[in-house]
Amino acid sequence: MVFDYLDAGADDEISLRRGKDAYSELEMHYHVLSGIKPPLDLRTKIFGCDVKLPFFACPTAGNRMFHHEGETAAARAAQHHGTLYGLSSLATTGITEIGEIHKGPKVFQLYVWKDRELVKEVLDKAKEGGFNALALTVDFTWYGNRERDIRNEFTIPPKYSVKQAIEAIRKPAWTYDFLSNPMYNYACINDDVPADSLAAFVSSQMAPEFDWKDAEWLLGEWGGPTAIKGVVRPDDAVKAVETGFSTIWVSNHGARQLETSPATISVLPSIREAVGPDVEIILDGGVQRGTDIAKALALGADSVGVGKPYLYGLAAGGTDGVIKALNILHVELDRAMGLLGTGTVDDLKKRGPGLIKQRGPSARDHPDIYAYERGYGGGII
């Protein structure tokens, strides 16, 4: 049940599959005899801050649902690897606690709330907690149709059905972790809002009518580096820059919102062309390998956010699991860049368009023999 909440996409999960498959359709045309050796220099800047890796753990909601350490595990892993950490406004760990754990650059993610006093309060907390950047999520004005959750009767507040009880018995490690630790709440918005009241709170606070004028107000309240998260169109990216956003975050919310939204890696080059070389671009969506990160950097991203890979690590092993997940991506990215013949992130970005080539899809790229067992019809059976 919880795994499907983490793993699923919207509707028939077409966008979820396409988001992954799009990377398989990009070939890496490498140079030889480049004269470089490991370890490579993966340092770069994100939101103007120095980091040791060009990728980071995306802000994701409710991490303590997966493991009792929750967001603290991801923050410790980011500190360990010397990279950015992103905290969701629907996190189950408070801003102050994260600020004490992670001393490096941090971005706070905010949804389009109705209550401007609540927004001001949250922004003040983020500033006090040492967060140097803000990310406004703009692709979550409606809640996506995630049918695996419906099929599993996964709801907030939860329904303690026979089916859920059976699933809990089948997953004793998760069940013990959940039952042996205090009930969590959504600590960044209101300490009085328990986790099982989230649905009602979000419904009452989400502002579908939020527009560019509201975005201008938010930029004025924050007064620092700000990303607009959820952009997939070049014209929206240009409008965002004109409005005052410093960073374009190319994302489709992990393919969990609008079904048949485009793969983010597919729209990245057109967005880079539209905003020019000097505007910072972050990309997330469909990233599962270090080679995926290399392709995104080569095609126009300045940095890459990962979600599911580190959440799988969190669920499996807490802090150690997230550290290992990020380390796997680090090793894979280092290897991919070395084999491409690019010794630095800047070199990869500069030479990238000549290294990555699009080709047609092949049914052999992405077999998924377990798709139907997981409840959707993707892959090759």
CSV table of C-alpha atoms in Angstrom, one decimal:
chain,number,residue,atom,x,y,z
A,1,MET,CA,0.0,0.0,0.0
A,2,VAL,CA,2.6,2.5,1.0
A,3,PHE,CA,5.0,1.3,-1.7
A,4,ASP,CA,2.3,1.9,-4.3
A,5,TYR,CA,1.8,5.4,-2.9
A,6,LEU,CA,5.5,6.0,-3.5
A,7,ASP,CA,5.8,4.2,-6.8
A,8,ALA,CA,2.7,5.2,-8.6
A,9,GLY,CA,1.7,7.7,-11.2
A,10,ALA,CA,-1.5,9.3,-12.3
A,11,ASP,CA,-4.4,7.4,-14.2
A,12,ASP,CA,-2.9,4.7,-16.5
A,13,GLU,CA,0.6,5.7,-15.6
A,14,ILE,CA,1.5,6.5,-19.3
A,15,SER,CA,3.5,9.6,-18.3
A,16,LEU,CA,5.2,7.6,-15.6
A,17,ARG,CA,6.4,5.1,-18.1
A,18,ARG,CA,7.3,7.7,-20.7
A,19,GLY,CA,9.3,9.7,-18.2
A,20,LYS,CA,11.6,6.7,-17.7
A,21,ASP,CA,11.5,5.5,-21.3
A,22,ALA,CA,12.6,8.9,-22.6
A,23,TYR,CA,16.0,8.4,-21.1
A,24,SER,CA,16.4,5.1,-22.9
A,25,GLU,CA,15.8,6.8,-26.2
A,26,LEU,CA,18.8,9.1,-25.7
A,27,GLU,CA,22.1,7.6,-26.9
A,28,MET,CA,25.5,8.7,-25.4
A,29,HIS,CA,28.0,9.4,-28.2
A,30,TYR,CA,31.2,9.4,-26.2
A,31,HIS,CA,34.7,10.6,-26.9
A,32,VAL,CA,37.8,8.4,-26.4
A,33,LEU,CA,41.3,9.0,-25.2
A,34,SER,CA,40.2,12.1,-23.3
A,35,GLY,CA,43.1,11.9,-20.8
A,36,ILE,CA,40.9,12.1,-17.6
A,37,LYS,CA,41.0,9.8,-14.6
A,38,PRO,CA,38.8,9.2,-11.5
A,39,PRO,CA,37.7,10.7,-9.3
A,40,LEU,CA,36.1,13.5,-11.4
A,41,ASP,CA,35.3,17.0,-10.2
A,42,LEU,CA,31.5,17.0,-9.8
A,43,ARG,CA,31.3,20.3,-8.0
A,44,THR,CA,28.8,22.9,-9.2
A,45,LYS,CA,26.5,25.6,-7.9
A,46,ILE,CA,22.8,25.3,-7.1
A,47,PHE,CA,20.9,28.5,-6.2
A,48,GLY,CA,24.3,30.2,-6.3
A,49,CYS,CA,25.7,28.0,-3.6
A,50,ASP,CA,28.7,25.7,-3.9
A,51,VAL,CA,27.8,22.0,-3.7
A,52,LYS,CA,29.9,18.8,-4.3
A,53,LEU,CA,27.3,17.0,-6.5
A,54,PRO,CA,25.1,18.3,-9.3
A,55,PHE,CA,22.1,16.3,-8.0
A,56,PHE,CA,20.1,16.3,-4.8
A,57,ALA,CA,17.1,14.8,-2.9
A,58,CYS,CA,13.9,16.5,-4.0
A,59,PRO,CA,11.5,17.9,-1.5
A,60,THR,CA,8.9,15.1,-1.0
A,61,ALA,CA,5.9,15.0,1.4
A,62,GLY,CA,5.5,12.8,4.5
A,63,ASN,CA,8.8,11.0,4.6
A,64,ARG,CA,8.1,9.5,8.0
A,65,MET,CA,5.4,7.4,6.3
A,66,PHE,CA,8.2,5.4,4.8
A,67,HIS,CA,10.6,5.3,7.8
A,68,HIS,CA,10.5,6.8,11.3
A,69,GLU,CA,13.7,8.9,10.5
A,70,GLY,CA,11.8,10.6,7.7
A,71,GLU,CA,13.3,13.9,6.4
A,72,THR,CA,16.1,13.8,9.0
A,73,ALA,CA,17.6,10.8,7.1
A,74,ALA,CA,17.6,12.6,3.8
A,75,ALA,CA,19.0,15.8,5.4
A,76,ARG,CA,21.9,13.8,7.0
A,77,ALA,CA,22.6,12.1,3.7
A,78,ALA,CA,22.7,15.4,1.9
A,79,GLN,CA,25.1,16.8,4.5
A,80,HIS,CA,27.2,13.7,4.1
A,81,HIS,CA,27.5,14.1,0.4
A,82,GLY,CA,27.8,17.9,0.5
A,83,THR,CA,24.8,18.7,-1.7
A,84,LEU,CA,21.6,20.7,-1.5
A,85,TYR,CA,18.7,19.5,0.6
A,86,GLY,CA,15.0,20.2,-0.3
A,87,LEU,CA,12.3,20.3,2.3
A,88,SER,CA,8.6,20.0,1.5
A,89,SER,CA,6.1,22.2,3.2
A,90,LEU,CA,4.2,18.9,3.8
A,91,ALA,CA,7.2,17.4,5.6
A,92,THR,CA,6.9,15.5,8.8
A,93,THR,CA,10.0,17.1,10.3
A,94,GLY,CA,10.2,20.7,11.3
A,95,ILE,CA,12.2,23.4,9.7
A,96,THR,CA,14.3,24.1,12.8
A,97,GLU,CA,15.3,20.5,13.2
A,98,ILE,CA,16.4,20.2,9.5
A,99,GLY,CA,18.4,23.4,9.9
A,100,GLU,CA,20.3,21.9,12.8
A,101,ILE,CA,21.1,18.8,10.8
A,102,HIS,CA,22.0,20.2,7.4
A,103,LYS,CA,24.3,23.2,7.5
A,104,GLY,CA,24.7,23.6,3.7
A,105,PRO,CA,22.4,25.1,1.1
A,106,LYS,CA,18.7,24.3,1.5
A,107,VAL,CA,15.6,24.9,-0.6
A,108,PHE,CA,12.1,25.1,0.9
A,109,GLN,CA,9.2,23.9,-1.3
A,110,LEU,CA,5.9,25.7,-1.0
A,111,TYR,CA,2.5,24.9,-2.4
A,112,VAL,CA,0.0,27.5,-3.6
A,113,TRP,CA,-1.9,28.1,-0.4
A,114,LYS,CA,-4.9,30.4,0.0
A,115,ASP,CA,-4.0,31.8,3.5
A,116,ARG,CA,-1.4,34.5,2.9
A,117,GLU,CA,-0.8,34.8,6.7
A,118,LEU,CA,0.1,31.1,6.8
A,119,VAL,CA,2.4,31.6,3.8
A,120,LYS,CA,4.2,34.5,5.5
A,121,GLU,CA,4.5,32.5,8.7
A,122,VAL,CA,6.1,29.5,6.8
A,123,LEU,CA,8.4,31.8,4.9
A,124,ASP,CA,9.6,33.4,8.1
A,125,LYS,CA,10.3,30.0,9.6
A,126,ALA,CA,12.3,29.0,6.5
A,127,LYS,CA,14.4,32.1,6.7
A,128,GLU,CA,15.1,31.6,10.4
A,129,GLY,CA,16.0,27.9,9.7
A,130,GLY,CA,18.7,28.9,7.2
A,131,PHE,CA,16.9,28.1,4.0
A,132,ASN,CA,18.5,30.2,1.3
A,133,ALA,CA,16.1,29.4,-1.6
A,134,LEU,CA,12.4,28.9,-2.2
A,135,ALA,CA,10.6,26.6,-4.7
A,136,LEU,CA,7.0,27.3,-5.6
A,137,THR,CA,5.2,24.2,-6.8
A,138,VAL,CA,2.7,25.2,-9.4
A,139,ASP,CA,1.5,21.9,-10.8
A,140,PHE,CA,-0.4,20.8,-7.8
A,141,THR,CA,-3.5,23.0,-8.0
A,142,TRP,CA,-5.7,19.9,-8.2
A,143,TYR,CA,-4.9,16.5,-6.7
A,144,GLY,CA,-3.9,13.9,-9.4
A,145,ASN,CA,-5.9,10.7,-9.9
A,146,ARG,CA,-3.6,8.0,-8.5
A,147,GLU,CA,-5.5,4.9,-9.1
A,148,ARG,CA,-3.2,2.5,-7.3
A,149,ASP,CA,-4.1,4.4,-4.1
A,150,ILE,CA,-7.8,4.0,-4.9
A,151,ARG,CA,-7.4,0.3,-5.6
A,152,ASN,CA,-5.4,-0.1,-2.3
A,153,GLU,CA,-7.9,2.0,-0.3
A,154,PHE,CA,-5.0,4.3,0.6
A,155,THR,CA,-6.5,7.4,2.1
A,156,ILE,CA,-5.7,10.2,4.5
A,157,PRO,CA,-7.3,9.7,7.1
A,158,PRO,CA,-6.6,6.0,6.7
A,159,LYS,CA,-9.3,3.3,6.5
A,160,TYR,CA,-8.3,0.4,8.6
A,161,SER,CA,-9.8,-2.3,6.4
A,162,VAL,CA,-9.3,-6.0,6.4
A,163,LYS,CA,-7.2,-5.6,3.2
A,164,GLN,CA,-4.9,-3.0,4.9
A,165,ALA,CA,-4.6,-5.2,8.0
A,166,ILE,CA,-3.5,-8.1,5.8
A,167,GLU,CA,-1.0,-5.9,4.0
A,168,ALA,CA,0.4,-4.8,7.3
A,169,ILE,CA,0.9,-8.4,8.4
A,170,ARG,CA,2.7,-9.1,5.2
A,171,LYS,CA,5.1,-6.2,5.8
A,172,PRO,CA,6.2,-6.7,9.4
A,173,ALA,CA,9.3,-4.5,9.3
A,174,TRP,CA,7.4,-1.5,8.1
A,175,THR,CA,4.5,-2.2,10.5
A,176,TYR,CA,6.8,-2.5,13.5
A,177,ASP,CA,8.6,0.8,12.5
A,178,PHE,CA,5.2,2.5,12.1
A,179,LEU,CA,3.6,1.2,15.3
A,180,SER,CA,6.7,1.6,17.6
A,181,ASN,CA,7.3,5.3,16.9
A,182,PRO,CA,5.2,8.4,17.7
A,183,MET,CA,2.5,9.4,15.3
A,184,TYR,CA,3.8,12.1,13.0
A,185,ASN,CA,2.3,15.4,11.9
A,186,TYR,CA,3.0,17.8,9.1
A,187,ALA,CA,5.4,20.0,11.1
A,188,CYS,CA,6.2,22.8,8.7
A,189,ILE,CA,2.7,24.2,8.3
A,190,ASN,CA,0.9,23.8,11.6
A,191,ASP,CA,2.0,21.7,14.6
A,192,ASP,CA,-1.7,21.2,15.4
A,193,VAL,CA,-2.5,19.5,12.1
A,194,PRO,CA,-2.1,15.7,12.6
A,195,ALA,CA,-1.2,13.6,9.7
A,196,ASP,CA,-4.7,12.1,9.5
A,197,SER,CA,-6.2,15.5,8.9
A,198,LEU,CA,-4.0,16.3,5.9
A,199,ALA,CA,-6.7,15.8,3.3
A,200,ALA,CA,-9.1,18.3,4.8
A,201,PHE,CA,-6.3,20.8,5.4
A,202,VAL,CA,-5.0,20.6,1.9
A,203,SER,CA,-8.5,20.9,0.4
A,204,SER,CA,-9.2,24.0,2.5
A,205,GLN,CA,-5.8,25.7,1.7
A,206,MET,CA,-5.1,24.8,-1.9
A,207,ALA,CA,-5.6,27.8,-4.2
A,208,PRO,CA,-6.4,26.7,-7.8
A,209,GLU,CA,-6.9,30.4,-8.7
A,210,PHE,CA,-3.3,31.3,-7.8
A,211,ASP,CA,-1.9,33.2,-10.8
A,212,TRP,CA,1.1,35.2,-11.9
A,213,LYS,CA,0.1,38.3,-9.9
A,214,ASP,CA,0.0,36.1,-6.8
A,215,ALA,CA,3.5,34.8,-7.7
A,216,GLU,CA,4.8,38.4,-7.9
A,217,TRP,CA,3.5,38.9,-4.3
A,218,LEU,CA,5.2,35.8,-3.1
A,219,LEU,CA,8.5,36.8,-4.7
A,220,GLY,CA,8.3,40.1,-2.9
A,221,GLU,CA,7.7,38.4,0.4
A,222,TRP,CA,10.6,35.9,0.1
A,223,GLY,CA,13.1,38.3,-1.4
A,224,GLY,CA,15.7,35.7,-2.3
A,225,PRO,CA,16.5,33.0,-4.9
A,226,THR,CA,13.2,31.4,-6.0
A,227,ALA,CA,12.4,28.5,-8.4
A,228,ILE,CA,9.1,27.9,-10.1
A,229,LYS,CA,8.6,24.2,-9.9
A,230,GLY,CA,6.4,22.3,-12.4
A,231,VAL,CA,7.2,24.0,-15.7
A,232,VAL,CA,7.1,21.9,-19.0
A,233,ARG,CA,6.5,24.7,-21.6
A,234,PRO,CA,9.1,27.2,-23.0
A,235,ASP,CA,6.5,30.0,-22.9
A,236,ASP,CA,5.8,29.5,-19.2
A,237,ALA,CA,9.5,29.4,-18.5
A,238,VAL,CA,10.0,32.8,-20.3
A,239,LYS,CA,7.0,34.2,-18.4
A,240,ALA,CA,8.4,33.0,-15.1
A,241,VAL,CA,11.8,34.7,-15.8
A,242,GLU,CA,9.9,37.9,-16.7
A,243,THR,CA,7.9,37.7,-13.5
A,244,GLY,CA,11.1,37.5,-11.4
A,245,PHE,CA,11.8,33.8,-10.8
A,246,SER,CA,15.6,33.1,-10.7
A,247,THR,CA,15.3,29.4,-11.4
A,248,ILE,CA,13.1,27.3,-13.7
A,249,TRP,CA,12.4,23.8,-12.2
A,250,VAL,CA,11.4,21.5,-15.1
A,251,SER,CA,9.0,19.0,-13.5
A,252,ASN,CA,5.7,17.2,-14.0
A,253,HIS,CA,5.4,16.2,-10.3
A,254,GLY,CA,6.8,12.8,-10.8
A,255,ALA,CA,4.0,12.0,-13.4
A,256,ARG,CA,1.6,12.0,-10.5
A,257,GLN,CA,-0.7,14.9,-11.6
A,258,LEU,CA,-1.7,15.3,-15.3
A,259,GLU,CA,-1.7,12.1,-17.2
A,260,THR,CA,0.1,12.2,-20.6
A,261,SER,CA,2.1,15.3,-19.5
A,262,PRO,CA,5.4,15.2,-21.3
A,263,ALA,CA,8.6,13.6,-20.1
A,264,THR,CA,10.7,16.4,-18.6
A,265,ILE,CA,13.9,15.3,-20.3
A,266,SER,CA,12.1,15.7,-23.6
A,267,VAL,CA,11.1,19.3,-23.1
A,268,LEU,CA,14.3,20.4,-21.4
A,269,PRO,CA,16.2,21.4,-24.5
A,270,SER,CA,13.4,23.7,-25.8
A,271,ILE,CA,13.2,25.4,-22.4
A,272,ARG,CA,16.9,25.9,-22.2
A,273,GLU,CA,16.8,27.5,-25.7
A,274,ALA,CA,13.9,29.7,-24.7
A,275,VAL,CA,15.4,31.2,-21.5
A,276,GLY,CA,19.0,31.3,-22.8
A,277,PRO,CA,22.2,30.1,-21.2
A,278,ASP,CA,22.3,32.3,-18.0
A,279,VAL,CA,19.0,31.2,-16.3
A,280,GLU,CA,19.4,28.4,-13.8
A,281,ILE,CA,17.4,25.2,-14.7
A,282,ILE,CA,16.7,22.3,-12.4
A,283,LEU,CA,15.2,19.1,-13.7
A,284,ASP,CA,13.5,16.2,-12.0
A,285,GLY,CA,11.3,13.3,-13.3
A,286,GLY,CA,12.1,9.8,-14.4
A,287,VAL,CA,15.7,9.8,-13.0
A,288,GLN,CA,16.8,6.4,-11.9
A,289,ARG,CA,20.5,6.2,-12.9
A,290,GLY,CA,23.6,8.3,-12.9
A,291,THR,CA,23.5,8.1,-16.7
A,292,ASP,CA,20.1,9.8,-16.6
A,293,ILE,CA,21.6,12.7,-14.5
A,294,ALA,CA,24.5,13.0,-17.1
A,295,LYS,CA,21.9,13.2,-19.9
A,296,ALA,CA,20.0,15.9,-18.2
A,297,LEU,CA,23.1,18.0,-17.5
A,298,ALA,CA,24.2,17.6,-21.1
A,299,LEU,CA,20.8,18.7,-22.4
A,300,GLY,CA,20.5,21.9,-20.4
A,301,ALA,CA,20.0,21.3,-16.7
A,302,ASP,CA,22.3,22.9,-14.2
A,303,SER,CA,21.3,20.4,-11.6
A,304,VAL,CA,19.0,17.4,-11.2
A,305,GLY,CA,16.5,16.5,-8.4
A,306,VAL,CA,15.9,12.8,-7.6
A,307,GLY,CA,12.8,11.6,-5.7
A,308,LYS,CA,12.0,7.9,-5.8
A,309,PRO,CA,15.6,6.6,-5.7
A,310,TYR,CA,16.3,8.2,-2.4
A,311,LEU,CA,12.9,7.4,-1.0
A,312,TYR,CA,13.4,3.7,-1.8
A,313,GLY,CA,16.7,4.0,0.1
A,314,LEU,CA,14.9,5.7,3.0
A,315,ALA,CA,12.2,3.0,3.2
A,316,ALA,CA,14.9,0.3,3.2
A,317,GLY,CA,17.4,1.6,5.6
A,318,GLY,CA,16.8,5.1,7.0
A,319,THR,CA,19.8,7.4,6.9
A,320,ASP,CA,22.2,4.7,5.7
A,321,GLY,CA,19.8,3.8,3.0
A,322,VAL,CA,19.6,7.3,1.6
A,323,ILE,CA,23.4,7.8,1.8
A,324,LYS,CA,23.8,4.5,-0.2
A,325,ALA,CA,21.2,5.5,-2.8
A,326,LEU,CA,22.9,8.9,-3.4
A,327,ASN,CA,26.3,7.2,-3.4
A,328,ILE,CA,25.1,4.8,-6.1
A,329,LEU,CA,24.0,7.7,-8.3
A,330,HIS,CA,27.3,9.5,-7.5
A,331,VAL,CA,29.4,6.5,-8.7
A,332,GLU,CA,27.2,6.0,-11.8
A,333,LEU,CA,27.5,9.7,-12.7
A,334,ASP,CA,31.2,9.7,-12.2
A,335,ARG,CA,31.6,6.6,-14.5
A,336,ALA,CA,29.2,8.0,-17.1
A,337,MET,CA,31.1,11.3,-17.3
A,338,GLY,CA,34.4,9.6,-17.5
A,339,LEU,CA,33.3,7.3,-20.3
A,340,LEU,CA,31.8,10.2,-22.2
A,341,GLY,CA,35.2,12.0,-21.9
A,342,THR,CA,34.0,14.9,-19.7
A,343,GLY,CA,36.0,15.6,-16.6
A,344,THR,CA,33.8,18.3,-15.0
A,345,VAL,CA,30.2,19.3,-14.8
A,346,ASP,CA,30.9,22.5,-16.7
A,347,ASP,CA,32.6,20.5,-19.5
A,348,LEU,CA,29.6,18.1,-19.7
A,349,LYS,CA,27.2,21.1,-19.9
A,350,LYS,CA,29.3,22.8,-22.5
A,351,ARG,CA,29.8,19.8,-24.8
A,352,GLY,CA,26.6,18.0,-23.9
A,353,PRO,CA,24.5,18.7,-27.0
A,354,GLY,CA,27.1,16.9,-29.2
A,355,LEU,CA,27.3,13.9,-26.9
A,356,ILE,CA,23.6,13.0,-26.5
A,357,LYS,CA,21.6,12.0,-29.5
A,358,GLN,CA,17.9,11.1,-29.8
A,359,ARG,CA,16.8,7.8,-31.5
A,360,GLY,CA,13.6,6.0,-32.0
A,361,PRO,CA,12.1,3.8,-29.3
A,362,SER,CA,12.6,0.1,-29.1
A,363,ALA,CA,10.4,-2.5,-27.4
A,364,ARG,CA,13.6,-4.1,-26.0
A,365,ASP,CA,14.6,-0.9,-24.1
A,366,HIS,CA,12.2,-1.2,-21.2
A,367,PRO,CA,10.8,-4.7,-20.5
A,368,ASP,CA,8.6,-4.8,-17.4
A,369,ILE,CA,7.4,-8.3,-16.8
A,370,TYR,CA,6.0,-7.4,-13.3
A,371,ALA,CA,3.8,-4.5,-14.5
A,372,TYR,CA,0.5,-6.2,-14.2
A,373,GLU,CA,1.4,-7.6,-10.8
A,374,ARG,CA,1.9,-4.0,-9.6
A,375,GLY,CA,-1.5,-3.0,-10.9
A,376,TYR,CA,-0.8,-1.3,-14.3
A,377,GLY,CA,-0.4,-2.3,-17.9
A,378,GLY,CA,3.0,-0.9,-18.8
A,379,GLY,CA,6.0,-2.6,-20.1
A,380,ILE,CA,6.6,-5.7,-22.3
A,381,ILE,CA,5.0,-8.9,-21.1
